[in-house]
Structure formats: C-alpha cells, structure tokens
mmCIF file of C-alpha atoms in Angstrom:
data_model
loop_
_atom_site.group_PDB
_atom_site.id
_atom_site.type_symbol
_atom_site.label_atom_id
_atom_site.label_comp_id
_atom_site.label_asym_id
_atom_site.label_seq_id
_atom_site.Cartn_x
_atom_site.Cartn_y
_atom_site.Cartn_z
ATOM 1 C CA MET A 12 33.489 -49.422 -21.578
ATOM 2 C CA ASP A 13 31.317 -46.648 -23.047
ATOM 3 C CA SER A 14 28.838 -49.145 -24.461
ATOM 4 C CA THR A 15 28.628 -50.900 -21.088
ATOM 5 C CA LEU A 16 27.920 -47.611 -19.307
ATOM 6 C CA GLN A 17 25.314 -46.695 -21.894
ATOM 7 C CA GLU A 18 23.574 -50.046 -21.469
ATOM 8 C CA ARG A 19 23.575 -49.607 -17.691
ATOM 9 C CA ALA A 20 22.116 -46.128 -18.082
ATOM 10 C CA ARG A 21 19.370 -47.440 -20.360
ATOM 11 C CA ALA A 22 18.581 -50.202 -17.881
ATOM 12 C CA THR A 23 18.399 -47.700 -15.034
ATOM 13 C CA ARG A 24 16.133 -45.365 -16.962
ATOM 14 C CA ARG A 25 13.889 -48.285 -17.856
ATOM 15 C CA SER A 26 13.629 -49.508 -14.283
ATOM 16 C CA LEU A 27 12.784 -45.993 -13.105
ATOM 17 C CA LEU A 28 10.177 -45.594 -15.841
ATOM 18 C CA GLU A 29 8.519 -48.904 -15.036
ATOM 19 C CA ALA A 30 8.521 -48.215 -11.298
ATOM 20 C CA ALA A 31 6.995 -44.786 -11.882
ATOM 21 C CA ALA A 32 4.376 -46.243 -14.236
ATOM 22 C CA CYS A 33 3.279 -48.777 -11.605
ATOM 23 C CA LEU A 34 2.890 -46.022 -9.030
ATOM 24 C CA PHE A 35 1.143 -43.596 -11.384
ATOM 25 C CA ALA A 36 -1.295 -46.320 -12.440
ATOM 26 C CA GLU A 37 -2.012 -47.264 -8.813
ATOM 27 C CA GLN A 38 -1.876 -43.900 -7.032
ATOM 28 C CA GLY A 39 -2.136 -41.210 -9.685
ATOM 29 C CA TYR A 40 0.259 -38.343 -10.291
ATOM 30 C CA ALA A 41 -0.433 -36.318 -7.148
ATOM 31 C CA GLY A 42 -0.240 -39.423 -4.955
ATOM 32 C CA THR A 43 3.236 -40.383 -6.187
ATOM 33 C CA SER A 44 6.469 -38.770 -5.046
ATOM 34 C CA VAL A 45 10.035 -39.050 -6.294
ATOM 35 C CA ASN A 46 10.858 -40.850 -3.053
ATOM 36 C CA ASP A 47 8.138 -43.377 -3.861
ATOM 37 C CA ILE A 48 9.669 -43.961 -7.294
ATOM 38 C CA SER A 49 13.101 -44.306 -5.715
ATOM 39 C CA ALA A 50 11.840 -46.884 -3.209
ATOM 40 C CA ARG A 51 9.857 -48.893 -5.788
ATOM 41 C CA SER A 52 12.765 -49.006 -8.244
ATOM 42 C CA GLY A 53 15.470 -49.683 -5.648
ATOM 43 C CA ARG A 54 17.423 -46.682 -6.915
ATOM 44 C CA THR A 55 18.414 -43.538 -5.058
ATOM 45 C CA SER A 56 16.550 -40.249 -5.410
ATOM 46 C CA GLY A 57 19.764 -38.859 -6.878
ATOM 47 C CA SER A 58 19.579 -41.486 -9.592
ATOM 48 C CA VAL A 59 15.998 -40.480 -10.353
ATOM 49 C CA TYR A 60 16.967 -36.828 -10.757
ATOM 50 C CA PHE A 61 20.071 -37.732 -12.752
ATOM 51 C CA HIS A 62 18.033 -39.509 -15.410
ATOM 52 C CA TYR A 63 14.857 -37.396 -15.227
ATOM 53 C CA ALA A 64 14.964 -33.722 -14.323
ATOM 54 C CA SER A 65 11.695 -33.829 -12.378
ATOM 55 C CA LYS A 66 8.609 -35.852 -11.581
ATOM 56 C CA GLU A 67 6.945 -34.016 -14.465
ATOM 57 C CA GLY A 68 9.686 -35.298 -16.755
ATOM 58 C CA ILE A 69 9.047 -38.866 -15.677
ATOM 59 C CA ALA A 70 5.301 -38.451 -16.262
ATOM 60 C CA LEU A 71 5.976 -37.089 -19.748
ATOM 61 C CA ALA A 72 8.255 -40.036 -20.524
ATOM 62 C CA VAL A 73 5.591 -42.524 -19.405
ATOM 63 C CA VAL A 74 2.935 -40.956 -21.641
ATOM 64 C CA GLN A 75 5.277 -40.776 -24.619
ATOM 65 C CA ASP A 76 6.452 -44.367 -24.157
ATOM 66 C CA ARG A 77 3.088 -46.007 -24.709
ATOM 67 C CA PHE A 78 -0.139 -44.103 -24.485
ATOM 68 C CA ALA A 79 0.481 -41.270 -26.930
ATOM 69 C CA THR A 80 1.917 -43.309 -29.798
ATOM 70 C CA TRP A 81 -0.162 -46.454 -30.257
ATOM 71 C CA PRO A 82 -0.908 -45.869 -33.981
ATOM 72 C CA GLY A 83 2.446 -47.484 -34.675
ATOM 73 C CA LEU A 84 0.678 -50.753 -33.970
ATOM 74 C CA ALA A 85 -1.316 -50.184 -37.142
ATOM 75 C CA ALA A 86 1.800 -51.120 -39.095
ATOM 76 C CA ARG A 87 1.040 -54.720 -38.184
ATOM 77 C CA TYR A 88 -2.303 -54.458 -39.911
ATOM 78 C CA THR A 89 -1.278 -53.701 -43.483
ATOM 79 C CA ASP A 90 -2.232 -57.042 -45.008
ATOM 80 C CA ARG A 91 -4.533 -56.045 -47.865
ATOM 81 C CA ALA A 92 -5.943 -59.573 -47.922
ATOM 82 C CA VAL A 93 -7.746 -58.671 -44.667
ATOM 83 C CA PRO A 94 -10.592 -56.133 -45.119
ATOM 84 C CA PRO A 95 -9.732 -52.696 -43.656
ATOM 85 C CA LEU A 96 -12.668 -52.616 -41.235
ATOM 86 C CA GLU A 97 -11.626 -55.983 -39.894
ATOM 87 C CA ARG A 98 -8.102 -54.675 -39.385
ATOM 88 C CA LEU A 99 -9.477 -51.663 -37.515
ATOM 89 C CA VAL A 100 -11.575 -53.861 -35.235
ATOM 90 C CA THR A 101 -8.649 -56.205 -34.555
ATOM 91 C CA LEU A 102 -6.420 -53.235 -33.734
ATOM 92 C CA SER A 103 -9.014 -51.956 -31.282
ATOM 93 C CA TYR A 104 -8.920 -55.229 -29.371
ATOM 94 C CA GLU A 105 -5.153 -55.031 -29.023
ATOM 95 C CA ILE A 106 -5.356 -51.434 -27.805
ATOM 96 C CA ALA A 107 -8.120 -52.334 -25.342
ATOM 97 C CA ARG A 108 -5.986 -55.173 -24.026
ATOM 98 C CA ALA A 109 -3.046 -52.820 -23.496
ATOM 99 C CA LEU A 110 -5.257 -50.299 -21.702
ATOM 100 C CA ALA A 111 -6.546 -53.066 -19.440
ATOM 101 C CA GLU A 112 -3.328 -55.022 -18.815
ATOM 102 C CA ASP A 113 -0.152 -53.121 -19.731
ATOM 103 C CA THR A 114 1.144 -51.032 -16.818
ATOM 104 C CA LEU A 115 2.850 -48.348 -18.888
ATOM 105 C CA THR A 116 -0.209 -47.903 -21.081
ATOM 106 C CA ARG A 117 -2.522 -47.739 -18.064
ATOM 107 C CA ALA A 118 -0.258 -45.213 -16.378
ATOM 108 C CA GLY A 119 -0.147 -43.081 -19.514
ATOM 109 C CA ALA A 120 -3.926 -43.055 -19.751
ATOM 110 C CA ARG A 121 -4.305 -42.057 -16.100
ATOM 111 C CA LEU A 122 -1.670 -39.339 -16.391
ATOM 112 C CA TRP A 123 -3.359 -37.905 -19.451
ATOM 113 C CA ALA A 124 -6.673 -37.858 -17.590
ATOM 114 C CA GLU A 125 -4.916 -36.005 -14.728
ATOM 115 C CA ARG A 126 -2.981 -33.684 -17.056
ATOM 116 C CA ASP A 127 -4.307 -30.507 -15.385
ATOM 117 C CA THR A 128 -2.384 -31.443 -12.233
ATOM 118 C CA ILE A 129 0.927 -31.895 -14.094
ATOM 119 C CA ASP A 130 3.138 -28.892 -14.719
ATOM 120 C CA ALA A 131 4.254 -30.085 -18.143
ATOM 121 C CA PRO A 132 2.550 -30.228 -21.552
ATOM 122 C CA LEU A 133 1.599 -33.840 -22.219
ATOM 123 C CA PRO A 134 1.198 -34.968 -25.842
ATOM 124 C CA ASP A 135 -2.368 -35.232 -27.089
ATOM 125 C CA PRO A 136 -2.724 -38.799 -28.369
ATOM 126 C CA PHE A 137 -6.023 -38.339 -30.117
ATOM 127 C CA ALA A 138 -4.853 -36.643 -33.327
ATOM 128 C CA LEU A 139 -2.564 -39.615 -33.989
ATOM 129 C CA TRP A 140 -5.226 -42.108 -32.965
ATOM 130 C CA THR A 141 -7.712 -40.448 -35.295
ATOM 131 C CA ALA A 142 -5.255 -40.355 -38.189
ATOM 132 C CA ALA A 143 -4.629 -44.095 -37.921
ATOM 133 C CA ALA A 144 -8.354 -44.833 -37.832
ATOM 134 C CA THR A 145 -8.971 -42.420 -40.717
ATOM 135 C CA ARG A 146 -6.466 -44.250 -42.890
ATOM 136 C CA LEU A 147 -8.169 -47.613 -42.339
ATOM 137 C CA LEU A 148 -11.636 -46.154 -42.893
ATOM 138 C CA ALA A 149 -10.472 -44.481 -46.104
ATOM 139 C CA GLN A 150 -9.194 -47.843 -47.320
ATOM 140 C CA ALA A 151 -12.549 -49.384 -46.418
ATOM 141 C CA ARG A 152 -14.356 -46.708 -48.411
ATOM 142 C CA ALA A 153 -12.085 -47.272 -51.415
ATOM 143 C CA ALA A 154 -12.872 -50.981 -51.210
ATOM 144 C CA GLY A 155 -16.603 -50.250 -51.187
ATOM 145 C CA HIS A 156 -17.134 -51.551 -47.667
ATOM 146 C CA LEU A 157 -18.482 -48.381 -46.033
ATOM 147 C CA ALA A 158 -22.055 -47.166 -46.111
ATOM 148 C CA HIS A 159 -22.532 -44.390 -48.654
ATOM 149 C CA ASP A 160 -22.755 -41.462 -46.210
ATOM 150 C CA VAL A 161 -19.869 -42.470 -43.901
ATOM 151 C CA ARG A 162 -17.020 -39.938 -44.019
ATOM 152 C CA PRO A 163 -13.687 -41.421 -42.842
ATOM 153 C CA ALA A 164 -12.234 -38.407 -40.975
ATOM 154 C CA ALA A 165 -15.396 -37.407 -39.136
ATOM 155 C CA THR A 166 -16.219 -41.031 -38.355
ATOM 156 C CA ALA A 167 -12.707 -41.693 -37.059
ATOM 157 C CA ARG A 168 -12.988 -38.801 -34.597
ATOM 158 C CA THR A 169 -16.219 -40.217 -33.213
ATOM 159 C CA LEU A 170 -14.946 -43.795 -33.078
ATOM 160 C CA VAL A 171 -11.728 -42.908 -31.257
ATOM 161 C CA ARG A 172 -13.483 -40.861 -28.592
ATOM 162 C CA ALA A 173 -16.247 -43.401 -28.144
ATOM 163 C CA PHE A 174 -13.715 -46.241 -27.938
ATOM 164 C CA PHE A 175 -11.634 -44.541 -25.269
ATOM 165 C CA GLY A 176 -14.753 -43.583 -23.320
ATOM 166 C CA LEU A 177 -16.011 -47.160 -23.511
ATOM 167 C CA CYS A 178 -12.753 -48.576 -22.157
ATOM 168 C CA THR A 179 -12.484 -45.968 -19.396
ATOM 169 C CA LEU A 180 -16.080 -46.194 -18.205
ATOM 170 C CA THR A 181 -16.215 -49.991 -18.416
ATOM 171 C CA GLU A 182 -13.151 -50.333 -16.224
ATOM 172 C CA ALA A 183 -14.502 -47.799 -13.720
ATOM 173 C CA LEU A 184 -17.863 -49.561 -13.436
ATOM 174 C CA GLU A 185 -16.982 -53.229 -13.945
ATOM 175 C CA GLY A 186 -13.221 -53.650 -13.918
ATOM 176 C CA PRO A 187 -10.758 -54.297 -16.769
ATOM 177 C CA HIS A 188 -11.700 -57.970 -17.169
ATOM 178 C CA THR A 189 -14.964 -57.073 -18.967
ATOM 179 C CA VAL A 190 -13.533 -54.579 -21.479
ATOM 180 C CA THR A 191 -13.204 -57.120 -24.303
ATOM 181 C CA ASP A 192 -16.811 -58.257 -23.967
ATOM 182 C CA ARG A 193 -18.113 -54.689 -23.893
ATOM 183 C CA LEU A 194 -15.987 -53.837 -26.921
ATOM 184 C CA THR A 195 -17.531 -56.774 -28.777
ATOM 185 C CA GLU A 196 -21.015 -55.478 -27.977
ATOM 186 C CA TRP A 197 -20.015 -51.973 -29.093
ATOM 187 C CA TRP A 198 -18.648 -53.160 -32.434
ATOM 188 C CA HIS A 199 -21.774 -55.230 -33.155
ATOM 189 C CA LEU A 200 -23.788 -52.037 -32.794
ATOM 190 C CA THR A 201 -21.324 -49.669 -34.460
ATOM 191 C CA LEU A 202 -20.616 -51.756 -37.547
ATOM 192 C CA LEU A 203 -24.305 -51.757 -38.431
ATOM 193 C CA SER A 204 -23.989 -48.040 -39.212
ATOM 194 C CA LEU A 205 -20.554 -48.276 -40.875
ATOM 195 C CA GLN A 206 -20.781 -51.247 -43.200
ATOM 196 C CA ARG A 207 -22.453 -51.366 -46.564
ATOM 197 C CA ASP A 208 -23.412 -55.038 -46.767
ATOM 198 C CA SER A 209 -21.327 -57.251 -44.459
ATOM 199 C CA ASP A 210 -22.465 -59.087 -41.351
ATOM 200 C CA PRO A 211 -21.034 -57.393 -38.203
ATOM 201 C CA ALA A 212 -20.921 -60.705 -36.344
ATOM 202 C CA GLN A 213 -18.519 -62.184 -38.893
ATOM 203 C CA VAL A 214 -16.195 -59.172 -38.837
ATOM 204 C CA VAL A 215 -16.126 -58.975 -35.046
ATOM 205 C CA GLY A 216 -15.665 -62.719 -34.646
ATOM 206 C CA ARG A 217 -12.685 -62.861 -37.000
ATOM 207 C CA ALA A 218 -11.137 -59.703 -35.521
ATOM 208 C CA ARG A 219 -11.471 -60.883 -31.936
ATOM 209 C CA ALA A 220 -9.947 -64.240 -32.836
ATOM 210 C CA ALA A 221 -7.024 -62.520 -34.567
ATOM 211 C CA ALA A 222 -6.426 -60.304 -31.536
ATOM 212 C CA THR A 223 -6.494 -63.356 -29.270
ATOM 213 C CA ARG A 224 -3.888 -65.079 -31.419
ATOM 214 C CA GLN A 225 -1.715 -61.958 -31.283
ATOM 215 C CA ALA A 226 -2.054 -61.808 -27.490
ATOM 216 C CA ALA A 227 -1.022 -65.455 -27.201
ATOM 217 C CA ARG A 228 2.215 -64.708 -29.055
ATOM 218 C CA LYS A 229 3.213 -61.840 -26.748
ATOM 219 C CA PRO A 230 2.632 -61.403 -22.997
ATOM 220 C CA ALA A 231 0.631 -58.343 -21.935
ATOM 221 C CA GLY A 232 3.592 -56.636 -20.290
ATOM 222 C CA SER A 233 5.545 -56.622 -23.545
ATOM 223 C CA VAL A 234 2.992 -54.852 -25.704
ATOM 224 C CA ARG A 235 4.946 -52.109 -27.412
ATOM 225 C CA LEU A 236 2.937 -49.076 -28.409
ATOM 226 C CA ALA A 237 5.386 -47.094 -30.467
ATOM 227 C CA GLY A 238 5.462 -45.334 -33.803
ATOM 228 C CA SER A 239 3.988 -42.361 -35.586
ATOM 229 C CA VAL A 240 2.033 -41.359 -38.631
ATOM 230 C CA GLY A 241 2.824 -38.961 -41.408
ATOM 231 C CA SER A 242 1.758 -35.361 -41.829
ATOM 232 C CA ALA A 243 -0.773 -36.281 -44.510
ATOM 233 C CA GLU A 244 -2.555 -38.559 -42.072
ATOM 234 C CA LEU A 245 -2.510 -35.870 -39.392
ATOM 235 C CA GLN A 246 -4.108 -33.480 -41.865
ATOM 236 C CA ALA A 247 -6.716 -36.098 -42.763
ATOM 237 C CA SER A 248 -7.656 -36.459 -39.105
ATOM 238 C CA ARG A 249 -8.522 -32.761 -38.958
ATOM 239 C CA GLU A 250 -10.821 -32.714 -41.938
#
C-alpha cells in the first residue's frame, strides 16, 4: 500500500511539474498562477500546495529538473575514441535541441531569465556548464588538439555564454527551428580559433550527425538533463 501511495504521489508531482513547465514556457512566471497550474494539470489547487509549498517552489523544481543540471549529459560523451572537441560539439547540439524542443528545459531557461521576478534563489547553471566544457577542453589540450594559446577554463566560460546567447537570440529573432543551423555556422567560425590543425567542417559534420542519431533514438520530450560534476571541475571552471 505504501509503495502504491508513493508512486501516486510521484505521478502527481510529475504531472504538476509538467503542467507548470508548459505554462511557464508559454506565459512566463508572472503570467502563470497556481490556479492556472491546477487547471492545466487537472488537479486541485490544494493538491498543488500539498506537493509544492508555493509557486516559487514549483519554479525552483522546474529549473532544477532540467535547465540547471545538463552537464550530466556529458557522461554520454566519454568515449576516448572520439576526439574531445568533437564530443563537446556533439553535446552542444543535444543541449540546443533540448532548449528548442523540450518543455521543461525551455521553461527552466525562461524562469532563469526572469529570476528577478521570483522570490526564491534559483540555481546558477553556468558554473556547472562551464565545468563540463572545461573538462572536455582540457582533454583536447592534453591530446594536442587545441591551439597553443587556448586556455580551457577561460575558453569554456566564453563558449558557454556565447552558446546560450546564440540559442536565445536565434529563437527570439528566427524561431527555434533555425537554432541547429545557426549553431553549425557558429562552430565553423569558433573552431578555427580553437583547433590546432583539424578541419572544422569535418568535426562539425561528424558531431551534427552523431547528435541527429542520438535524437532519433529518443523523442524530444524525453531528453533527461540530470547529473552533476565534482568539486574539482567546479574549481577548474573558476580559474
């Protein structure tokens, strides 16, 4: 009986979270009320408050569920037979796809952008993002793939912020359907300054193909952005 009740509670929390994410992504934080979440989920307002203490609590849960923890995806890209820069580029395509197509990820990104209107401290995703990118760039440097003056930590900070800005601005100006093409253009330009000898077109072509294969194996709504990185990687991201 206890396990059945626990499973029902998990299902309820999930339905509330997904309903809230749809509304936050569509209407923003200020434009969404608890009553809206109740109506979208088909649950009562009492159920909402039973599982989440406040609208702020729901917003925090949405951000933590996907947007703030995507470096866990990097665990898929540990195959040392694939060059580290290629793994980084492939990972970026999967993240861009989630930002364009996955409701929870999109809601988390919008909530983070609107964080000043939310009376709760939202997690800053960028230290973790930067740590994951730093690790892959450090591996690329060890393999002799980076240009001589490229520093992994400083470069990772720039790449992460430029990547997120590219995705955000592209969607605002053109819509999410063009993000992949704009990311391809960005990597062709960016890799020219990062790589020592390789051809950017080859790296980007292989990475985009790998990301497409990954997308074909899993529908957009099921992209799971979960995980964390260690304290050493967090320290590296600050250097």
